[in-house]
């Protein structure tokens, strides 16, 4: 269980470090975007494959020779194990150490012990801009924090505002997230073209602006209120509220729980607001995601990036941990108005930080005038 959580994180850090070292500055954004598109496609196809294997059923069949049971629960894990073996073979047979400088020239040096030529980075003059590194980590933290909030809040928000049952919320939000996944793949491919023309920093800034608009749209307004689950009260003096009495029947109660007091005075979020926000965040997040660590790798330059990529991945993991905790507490206690206002404030702070540090978030080789900007 521990490896299932930690191993993908470690692999992402190593893969990003490898891609950063094996590409020139001109190739970097396209390579990172392709990698992100493949990752997004994996997130989409993974659940689809799992759903496709459900036809095996709970009983399935067994292979008595090796005492192995195939059913709808074990088949996805076994398929994942097969993919893992294929990856190991690809790394062992196909993948080779390959490092180039920012110009694209291959870096090679003699290993006098084995008398072989190995990819070893030479000493490069100049120090990494630690302020730019810290800024990039903070921006990456905020970007993943925001998406963690978005993923976490989708189910409870839709159940409270649209009176969906748990089953409906899981189904409809699953479809929405799958659609956002396909949207992300398209964005990753488009980003490669846009960044060549406008640069990495403008795309990152534009992505943050789109995310800000996406969460701003979610702020409640109007005079329509959500349907409320009344646990004890049968009458109310607030005629604007739609009551949903809770009975002892097997029918699942729907609507905003009465113990969330903000439900009684906070306007409902309309479905059109929710879907529009999903579309905008589905554009802004992938653009920010790929641009943040592409720009980060360029800031680090031709020096080994394994440690720094590990720090970036750690900041992202911290964001994925703290985001759900933050939004669940704020949303439950204070409601969507406070939750999304704070998120808008955080995104606005990221935009201000990026604008203030705009001049320092440049490639290592550009900073030391090894190549023109």
GROMACS .gro file of C-alpha atoms in nm:
model
  373
    1UNK     CA    1   0.000   0.000   0.000
    2UNK     CA    2   0.286   0.236   0.082
    3UNK     CA    3   0.457   0.172  -0.250
    4UNK     CA    4   0.131   0.223  -0.440
    5UNK     CA    5   0.131   0.581  -0.309
    6UNK     CA    6   0.502   0.664  -0.300
    7UNK     CA    7   0.635   0.486  -0.612
    8UNK     CA    8   0.441   0.693  -0.871
    9UNK     CA    9   0.563   1.009  -0.698
   10UNK     CA   10   0.925   0.891  -0.713
   11UNK     CA   11   0.888   0.784  -1.075
   12UNK     CA   12   0.746   1.124  -1.175
   13UNK     CA   13   1.045   1.303  -1.021
   14UNK     CA   14   1.295   1.074  -1.196
   15UNK     CA   15   1.116   1.094  -1.532
   16UNK     CA   16   1.099   1.474  -1.521
   17UNK     CA   17   1.468   1.488  -1.433
   18UNK     CA   18   1.554   1.252  -1.720
   19UNK     CA   19   1.347   1.446  -1.975
   20UNK     CA   20   1.498   1.775  -1.857
   21UNK     CA   21   1.850   1.638  -1.903
   22UNK     CA   22   1.781   1.476  -2.240
   23UNK     CA   23   1.625   1.776  -2.415
   24UNK     CA   24   1.742   2.116  -2.530
   25UNK     CA   25   1.561   2.434  -2.431
   26UNK     CA   26   1.365   2.435  -2.757
   27UNK     CA   27   1.262   2.071  -2.713
   28UNK     CA   28   1.185   2.092  -2.341
   29UNK     CA   29   0.832   2.233  -2.347
   30UNK     CA   30   0.714   1.994  -2.618
   31UNK     CA   31   0.864   1.692  -2.441
   32UNK     CA   32   0.713   1.790  -2.105
   33UNK     CA   33   0.375   1.854  -2.268
   34UNK     CA   34   0.383   1.512  -2.439
   35UNK     CA   35   0.469   1.348  -2.108
   36UNK     CA   36   0.184   1.529  -1.932
   37UNK     CA   37  -0.058   1.434  -2.211
   38UNK     CA   38   0.037   1.067  -2.174
   39UNK     CA   39  -0.007   1.094  -1.797
   40UNK     CA   40  -0.352   1.250  -1.839
   41UNK     CA   41  -0.445   0.981  -2.091
   42UNK     CA   42  -0.338   0.717  -1.840
   43UNK     CA   43  -0.563   0.870  -1.575
   44UNK     CA   44  -0.852   0.848  -1.821
   45UNK     CA   45  -0.788   0.498  -1.958
   46UNK     CA   46  -0.705   0.347  -1.618
   47UNK     CA   47  -1.059   0.369  -1.478
   48UNK     CA   48  -1.197   0.281  -1.822
   49UNK     CA   49  -0.995  -0.042  -1.829
   50UNK     CA   50  -1.106  -0.120  -1.476
   51UNK     CA   51  -1.469  -0.072  -1.578
   52UNK     CA   52  -1.412  -0.285  -1.888
   53UNK     CA   53  -1.281  -0.574  -1.678
   54UNK     CA   54  -1.593  -0.575  -1.463
   55UNK     CA   55  -1.759  -0.816  -1.711
   56UNK     CA   56  -1.549  -1.095  -1.555
   57UNK     CA   57  -1.776  -1.073  -1.250
   58UNK     CA   58  -1.716  -1.138  -0.883
   59UNK     CA   59  -1.672  -1.515  -0.924
   60UNK     CA   60  -1.452  -1.509  -1.235
   61UNK     CA   61  -1.228  -1.811  -1.281
   62UNK     CA   62  -0.917  -1.957  -1.119
   63UNK     CA   63  -0.588  -2.102  -1.238
   64UNK     CA   64  -0.536  -2.391  -1.002
   65UNK     CA   65  -0.175  -2.455  -1.105
   66UNK     CA   66  -0.057  -2.124  -0.955
   67UNK     CA   67  -0.354  -2.081  -0.716
   68UNK     CA   68  -0.452  -1.753  -0.878
   69UNK     CA   69  -0.804  -1.617  -0.890
   70UNK     CA   70  -0.917  -1.392  -1.175
   71UNK     CA   71  -1.222  -1.178  -1.104
   72UNK     CA   72  -1.337  -0.818  -1.138
   73UNK     CA   73  -1.133  -0.723  -0.831
   74UNK     CA   74  -0.802  -0.898  -0.903
   75UNK     CA   75  -0.791  -0.848  -1.283
   76UNK     CA   76  -0.714  -0.470  -1.270
   77UNK     CA   77  -0.428  -0.529  -1.024
   78UNK     CA   78  -0.287  -0.810  -1.238
   79UNK     CA   79  -0.314  -0.593  -1.550
   80UNK     CA   80  -0.129  -0.314  -1.368
   81UNK     CA   81   0.141  -0.564  -1.268
   82UNK     CA   82   0.179  -0.667  -1.634
   83UNK     CA   83   0.218  -0.303  -1.735
   84UNK     CA   84   0.482  -0.269  -1.463
   85UNK     CA   85   0.679  -0.562  -1.609
   86UNK     CA   86   0.654  -0.405  -1.957
   87UNK     CA   87   0.790  -0.077  -1.818
   88UNK     CA   88   1.081  -0.258  -1.654
   89UNK     CA   89   1.167  -0.427  -1.985
   90UNK     CA   90   1.145  -0.095  -2.173
   91UNK     CA   91   1.377   0.073  -1.922
   92UNK     CA   92   1.625  -0.216  -1.934
   93UNK     CA   93   1.624  -0.269  -2.311
   94UNK     CA   94   1.537   0.066  -2.472
   95UNK     CA   95   1.618   0.348  -2.231
   96UNK     CA   96   1.977   0.472  -2.224
   97UNK     CA   97   2.146   0.752  -2.031
   98UNK     CA   98   2.137   1.052  -2.259
   99UNK     CA   99   2.223   1.408  -2.161
  100UNK     CA  100   2.241   1.719  -2.374
  101UNK     CA  101   2.312   2.080  -2.293
  102UNK     CA  102   2.067   2.364  -2.350
  103UNK     CA  103   2.186   2.395  -2.711
  104UNK     CA  104   2.109   2.027  -2.778
  105UNK     CA  105   2.473   1.915  -2.799
  106UNK     CA  106   2.532   1.578  -2.638
  107UNK     CA  107   2.734   1.579  -2.317
  108UNK     CA  108   2.985   1.295  -2.296
  109UNK     CA  109   3.296   1.234  -2.090
  110UNK     CA  110   3.545   0.951  -2.056
  111UNK     CA  111   3.513   0.710  -1.764
  112UNK     CA  112   3.875   0.604  -1.719
  113UNK     CA  113   3.789   0.313  -1.489
  114UNK     CA  114   3.581   0.125  -1.746
  115UNK     CA  115   3.727   0.312  -2.047
  116UNK     CA  116   3.376   0.379  -2.171
  117UNK     CA  117   3.202   0.695  -2.268
  118UNK     CA  118   2.923   0.777  -2.026
  119UNK     CA  119   2.681   1.064  -2.008
  120UNK     CA  120   2.832   1.279  -1.735
  121UNK     CA  121   2.747   1.648  -1.697
  122UNK     CA  122   3.050   1.878  -1.696
  123UNK     CA  123   3.103   2.156  -1.450
  124UNK     CA  124   2.895   2.454  -1.551
  125UNK     CA  125   2.982   2.803  -1.441
  126UNK     CA  126   2.716   2.997  -1.258
  127UNK     CA  127   2.486   2.925  -0.968
  128UNK     CA  128   2.122   2.827  -0.980
  129UNK     CA  129   1.891   3.114  -0.887
  130UNK     CA  130   1.756   2.986  -0.556
  131UNK     CA  131   1.494   3.261  -0.537
  132UNK     CA  132   1.355   3.149  -0.873
  133UNK     CA  133   1.366   2.787  -0.753
  134UNK     CA  134   1.172   2.874  -0.437
  135UNK     CA  135   0.921   3.079  -0.636
  136UNK     CA  136   0.866   2.791  -0.878
  137UNK     CA  137   0.807   2.549  -0.590
  138UNK     CA  138   0.554   2.786  -0.433
  139UNK     CA  139   0.370   2.829  -0.764
  140UNK     CA  140   0.367   2.453  -0.823
  141UNK     CA  141   0.234   2.400  -0.470
  142UNK     CA  142  -0.048   2.648  -0.531
  143UNK     CA  143  -0.137   2.496  -0.868
  144UNK     CA  144  -0.167   2.142  -0.729
  145UNK     CA  145  -0.334   2.271  -0.413
  146UNK     CA  146  -0.603   2.433  -0.626
  147UNK     CA  147  -0.666   2.120  -0.829
  148UNK     CA  148  -0.678   1.905  -0.514
  149UNK     CA  149  -0.943   2.144  -0.381
  150UNK     CA  150  -1.134   2.118  -0.709
  151UNK     CA  151  -1.130   1.736  -0.706
  152UNK     CA  152  -1.231   1.716  -0.339
  153UNK     CA  153  -1.515   1.968  -0.348
  154UNK     CA  154  -1.690   1.840  -0.661
  155UNK     CA  155  -1.890   1.559  -0.498
  156UNK     CA  156  -2.013   1.735  -0.180
  157UNK     CA  157  -2.080   2.058  -0.369
  158UNK     CA  158  -2.291   1.888  -0.633
  159UNK     CA  159  -2.484   1.691  -0.370
  160UNK     CA  160  -2.557   2.005  -0.168
  161UNK     CA  161  -2.642   2.239  -0.455
  162UNK     CA  162  -2.813   2.009  -0.706
  163UNK     CA  163  -2.972   1.759  -0.461
  164UNK     CA  164  -2.791   1.468  -0.628
  165UNK     CA  165  -2.776   1.134  -0.450
  166UNK     CA  166  -2.437   0.984  -0.369
  167UNK     CA  167  -2.464   0.751  -0.668
  168UNK     CA  168  -2.560   1.035  -0.902
  169UNK     CA  169  -2.280   1.257  -0.771
  170UNK     CA  170  -2.017   0.987  -0.825
  171UNK     CA  171  -2.150   0.905  -1.172
  172UNK     CA  172  -2.197   1.259  -1.302
  173UNK     CA  173  -1.872   1.391  -1.155
  174UNK     CA  174  -1.689   1.088  -1.292
  175UNK     CA  175  -1.816   1.175  -1.639
  176UNK     CA  176  -1.720   1.540  -1.587
  177UNK     CA  177  -1.368   1.450  -1.470
  178UNK     CA  178  -1.325   1.213  -1.765
  179UNK     CA  179  -1.429   1.494  -2.001
  180UNK     CA  180  -1.183   1.728  -1.828
  181UNK     CA  181  -0.916   1.463  -1.877
  182UNK     CA  182  -0.973   1.457  -2.253
  183UNK     CA  183  -0.981   1.836  -2.248
  184UNK     CA  184  -0.645   1.834  -2.069
  185UNK     CA  185  -0.487   1.616  -2.337
  186UNK     CA  186  -0.592   1.870  -2.601
  187UNK     CA  187  -0.463   2.158  -2.386
  188UNK     CA  188  -0.126   1.987  -2.341
  189UNK     CA  189  -0.090   1.958  -2.719
  190UNK     CA  190  -0.203   2.316  -2.782
  191UNK     CA  191   0.033   2.449  -2.514
  192UNK     CA  192   0.330   2.324  -2.715
  193UNK     CA  193   0.236   2.554  -3.001
  194UNK     CA  194   0.136   2.854  -2.792
  195UNK     CA  195   0.448   2.847  -2.573
  196UNK     CA  196   0.674   2.855  -2.879
  197UNK     CA  197   0.511   3.178  -2.991
  198UNK     CA  198   0.447   3.355  -2.662
  199UNK     CA  199   0.687   3.189  -2.415
  200UNK     CA  200   0.643   2.980  -2.099
  201UNK     CA  201   0.581   3.262  -1.851
  202UNK     CA  202   0.289   3.423  -2.040
  203UNK     CA  203   0.121   3.084  -2.076
  204UNK     CA  204   0.164   3.019  -1.704
  205UNK     CA  205   0.025   3.362  -1.621
  206UNK     CA  206  -0.268   3.312  -1.858
  207UNK     CA  207  -0.343   2.971  -1.706
  208UNK     CA  208  -0.357   3.120  -1.356
  209UNK     CA  209  -0.589   3.395  -1.481
  210UNK     CA  210  -0.824   3.133  -1.632
  211UNK     CA  211  -0.824   2.936  -1.305
  212UNK     CA  212  -0.907   3.256  -1.115
  213UNK     CA  213  -1.205   3.320  -1.344
  214UNK     CA  214  -1.313   2.957  -1.304
  215UNK     CA  215  -1.333   2.979  -0.925
  216UNK     CA  216  -1.474   3.333  -0.932
  217UNK     CA  217  -1.767   3.204  -1.136
  218UNK     CA  218  -1.845   2.956  -0.857
  219UNK     CA  219  -1.920   3.231  -0.605
  220UNK     CA  220  -2.291   3.201  -0.507
  221UNK     CA  221  -2.529   3.482  -0.606
  222UNK     CA  222  -2.901   3.539  -0.663
  223UNK     CA  223  -3.210   3.470  -0.455
  224UNK     CA  224  -3.250   3.097  -0.512
  225UNK     CA  225  -3.146   2.874  -0.223
  226UNK     CA  226  -3.043   2.508  -0.218
  227UNK     CA  227  -3.281   2.231  -0.120
  228UNK     CA  228  -3.225   2.154   0.248
  229UNK     CA  229  -3.241   1.832   0.445
  230UNK     CA  230  -3.432   1.918   0.762
  231UNK     CA  231  -3.341   1.667   1.029
  232UNK     CA  232  -3.581   1.781   1.303
  233UNK     CA  233  -3.771   2.091   1.195
  234UNK     CA  234  -4.088   2.034   0.996
  235UNK     CA  235  -4.171   2.402   0.951
  236UNK     CA  236  -3.963   2.706   0.874
  237UNK     CA  237  -4.017   3.077   0.859
  238UNK     CA  238  -3.797   3.109   0.549
  239UNK     CA  239  -4.029   3.066   0.248
  240UNK     CA  240  -3.744   3.094   0.000
  241UNK     CA  241  -3.600   2.762   0.112
  242UNK     CA  242  -3.714   2.436  -0.039
  243UNK     CA  243  -3.767   2.178   0.235
  244UNK     CA  244  -3.671   1.814   0.207
  245UNK     CA  245  -3.807   1.636   0.515
  246UNK     CA  246  -3.605   1.337   0.629
  247UNK     CA  247  -3.814   1.028   0.685
  248UNK     CA  248  -3.739   0.679   0.805
  249UNK     CA  249  -3.785   0.534   0.458
  250UNK     CA  250  -3.508   0.378   0.253
  251UNK     CA  251  -3.504   0.675   0.015
  252UNK     CA  252  -3.176   0.862   0.044
  253UNK     CA  253  -3.230   1.224   0.160
  254UNK     CA  254  -3.089   1.480  -0.079
  255UNK     CA  255  -2.999   1.844  -0.059
  256UNK     CA  256  -2.786   2.059   0.170
  257UNK     CA  257  -2.763   1.913   0.525
  258UNK     CA  258  -2.935   2.125   0.789
  259UNK     CA  259  -2.632   2.101   1.020
  260UNK     CA  260  -2.446   2.317   0.766
  261UNK     CA  261  -2.604   2.641   0.881
  262UNK     CA  262  -2.476   2.837   0.581
  263UNK     CA  263  -2.722   2.642   0.362
  264UNK     CA  264  -3.003   2.854   0.505
  265UNK     CA  265  -2.870   3.189   0.385
  266UNK     CA  266  -2.623   3.112   0.103
  267UNK     CA  267  -2.765   3.126  -0.253
  268UNK     CA  268  -2.746   2.810  -0.460
  269UNK     CA  269  -2.478   2.758  -0.724
  270UNK     CA  270  -2.642   2.686  -1.058
  271UNK     CA  271  -2.546   2.388  -1.272
  272UNK     CA  272  -2.441   2.622  -1.554
  273UNK     CA  273  -2.196   2.793  -1.315
  274UNK     CA  274  -2.057   2.457  -1.211
  275UNK     CA  275  -2.006   2.327  -1.566
  276UNK     CA  276  -1.856   2.656  -1.689
  277UNK     CA  277  -1.613   2.651  -1.397
  278UNK     CA  278  -1.519   2.290  -1.477
  279UNK     CA  279  -1.441   2.382  -1.837
  280UNK     CA  280  -1.227   2.682  -1.742
  281UNK     CA  281  -1.033   2.497  -1.471
  282UNK     CA  282  -0.989   2.210  -1.718
  283UNK     CA  283  -0.809   2.457  -1.946
  284UNK     CA  284  -0.613   2.653  -1.686
  285UNK     CA  285  -0.483   2.369  -1.470
  286UNK     CA  286  -0.306   2.159  -1.739
  287UNK     CA  287  -0.152   2.473  -1.890
  288UNK     CA  288  -0.017   2.582  -1.549
  289UNK     CA  289   0.091   2.231  -1.459
  290UNK     CA  290   0.311   2.166  -1.761
  291UNK     CA  291   0.443   2.522  -1.775
  292UNK     CA  292   0.541   2.524  -1.405
  293UNK     CA  293   0.776   2.227  -1.414
  294UNK     CA  294   0.896   2.303  -1.768
  295UNK     CA  295   1.000   2.649  -1.655
  296UNK     CA  296   1.147   2.498  -1.338
  297UNK     CA  297   1.368   2.261  -1.536
  298UNK     CA  298   1.490   2.549  -1.751
  299UNK     CA  299   1.575   2.754  -1.441
  300UNK     CA  300   1.789   2.466  -1.311
  301UNK     CA  301   1.979   2.452  -1.640
  302UNK     CA  302   2.223   2.181  -1.749
  303UNK     CA  303   2.314   2.078  -1.396
  304UNK     CA  304   2.183   1.749  -1.247
  305UNK     CA  305   1.817   1.798  -1.155
  306UNK     CA  306   1.727   1.485  -0.961
  307UNK     CA  307   1.733   1.648  -0.616
  308UNK     CA  308   1.550   1.961  -0.728
  309UNK     CA  309   1.284   1.762  -0.915
  310UNK     CA  310   1.236   1.559  -0.599
  311UNK     CA  311   1.175   1.881  -0.405
  312UNK     CA  312   0.924   1.995  -0.666
  313UNK     CA  313   0.741   1.664  -0.648
  314UNK     CA  314   0.742   1.683  -0.268
  315UNK     CA  315   0.583   2.028  -0.278
  316UNK     CA  316   0.317   1.893  -0.511
  317UNK     CA  317   0.252   1.597  -0.279
  318UNK     CA  318   0.217   1.836   0.014
  319UNK     CA  319  -0.039   2.034  -0.183
  320UNK     CA  320  -0.238   1.721  -0.265
  321UNK     CA  321  -0.239   1.640   0.108
  322UNK     CA  322  -0.331   1.983   0.246
  323UNK     CA  323  -0.581   2.084  -0.023
  324UNK     CA  324  -0.856   1.835   0.070
  325UNK     CA  325  -0.811   1.908   0.443
  326UNK     CA  326  -0.839   2.282   0.384
  327UNK     CA  327  -1.143   2.278   0.162
  328UNK     CA  328  -1.335   2.019   0.363
  329UNK     CA  329  -1.298   2.224   0.681
  330UNK     CA  330  -1.372   2.564   0.527
  331UNK     CA  331  -1.656   2.442   0.304
  332UNK     CA  332  -1.832   2.248   0.580
  333UNK     CA  333  -1.802   2.526   0.837
  334UNK     CA  334  -1.835   2.843   0.629
  335UNK     CA  335  -1.979   2.738   0.294
  336UNK     CA  336  -1.884   2.787  -0.072
  337UNK     CA  337  -1.874   3.167  -0.056
  338UNK     CA  338  -1.585   3.166   0.191
  339UNK     CA  339  -1.418   2.860   0.039
  340UNK     CA  340  -1.407   2.993  -0.316
  341UNK     CA  341  -1.326   3.348  -0.205
  342UNK     CA  342  -1.018   3.216  -0.025
  343UNK     CA  343  -0.921   3.010  -0.330
  344UNK     CA  344  -0.958   3.318  -0.550
  345UNK     CA  345  -0.734   3.504  -0.304
  346UNK     CA  346  -0.472   3.228  -0.321
  347UNK     CA  347  -0.476   3.228  -0.703
  348UNK     CA  348  -0.452   3.608  -0.705
  349UNK     CA  349  -0.152   3.585  -0.470
  350UNK     CA  350   0.011   3.339  -0.713
  351UNK     CA  351  -0.048   3.582  -1.001
  352UNK     CA  352   0.108   3.866  -0.799
  353UNK     CA  353   0.406   3.644  -0.706
  354UNK     CA  354   0.459   3.540  -1.068
  355UNK     CA  355   0.437   3.902  -1.184
  356UNK     CA  356   0.683   4.020  -0.917
  357UNK     CA  357   0.935   3.744  -0.999
  358UNK     CA  358   0.868   3.749  -1.373
  359UNK     CA  359   1.215   3.876  -1.458
  360UNK     CA  360   1.391   3.605  -1.255
  361UNK     CA  361   1.197   3.308  -1.390
  362UNK     CA  362   1.421   3.261  -1.693
  363UNK     CA  363   1.631   2.976  -1.821
  364UNK     CA  364   1.976   2.920  -1.669
  365UNK     CA  365   2.149   2.963  -2.005
  366UNK     CA  366   1.957   3.281  -2.077
  367UNK     CA  367   2.043   3.422  -1.734
  368UNK     CA  368   2.413   3.371  -1.794
  369UNK     CA  369   2.384   3.475  -2.162
  370UNK     CA  370   2.497   3.136  -2.293
  371UNK     CA  371   2.213   3.157  -2.542
  372UNK     CA  372   1.994   3.455  -2.646
  373UNK     CA  373   1.652   3.491  -2.486
   0.00000   0.00000   0.00000
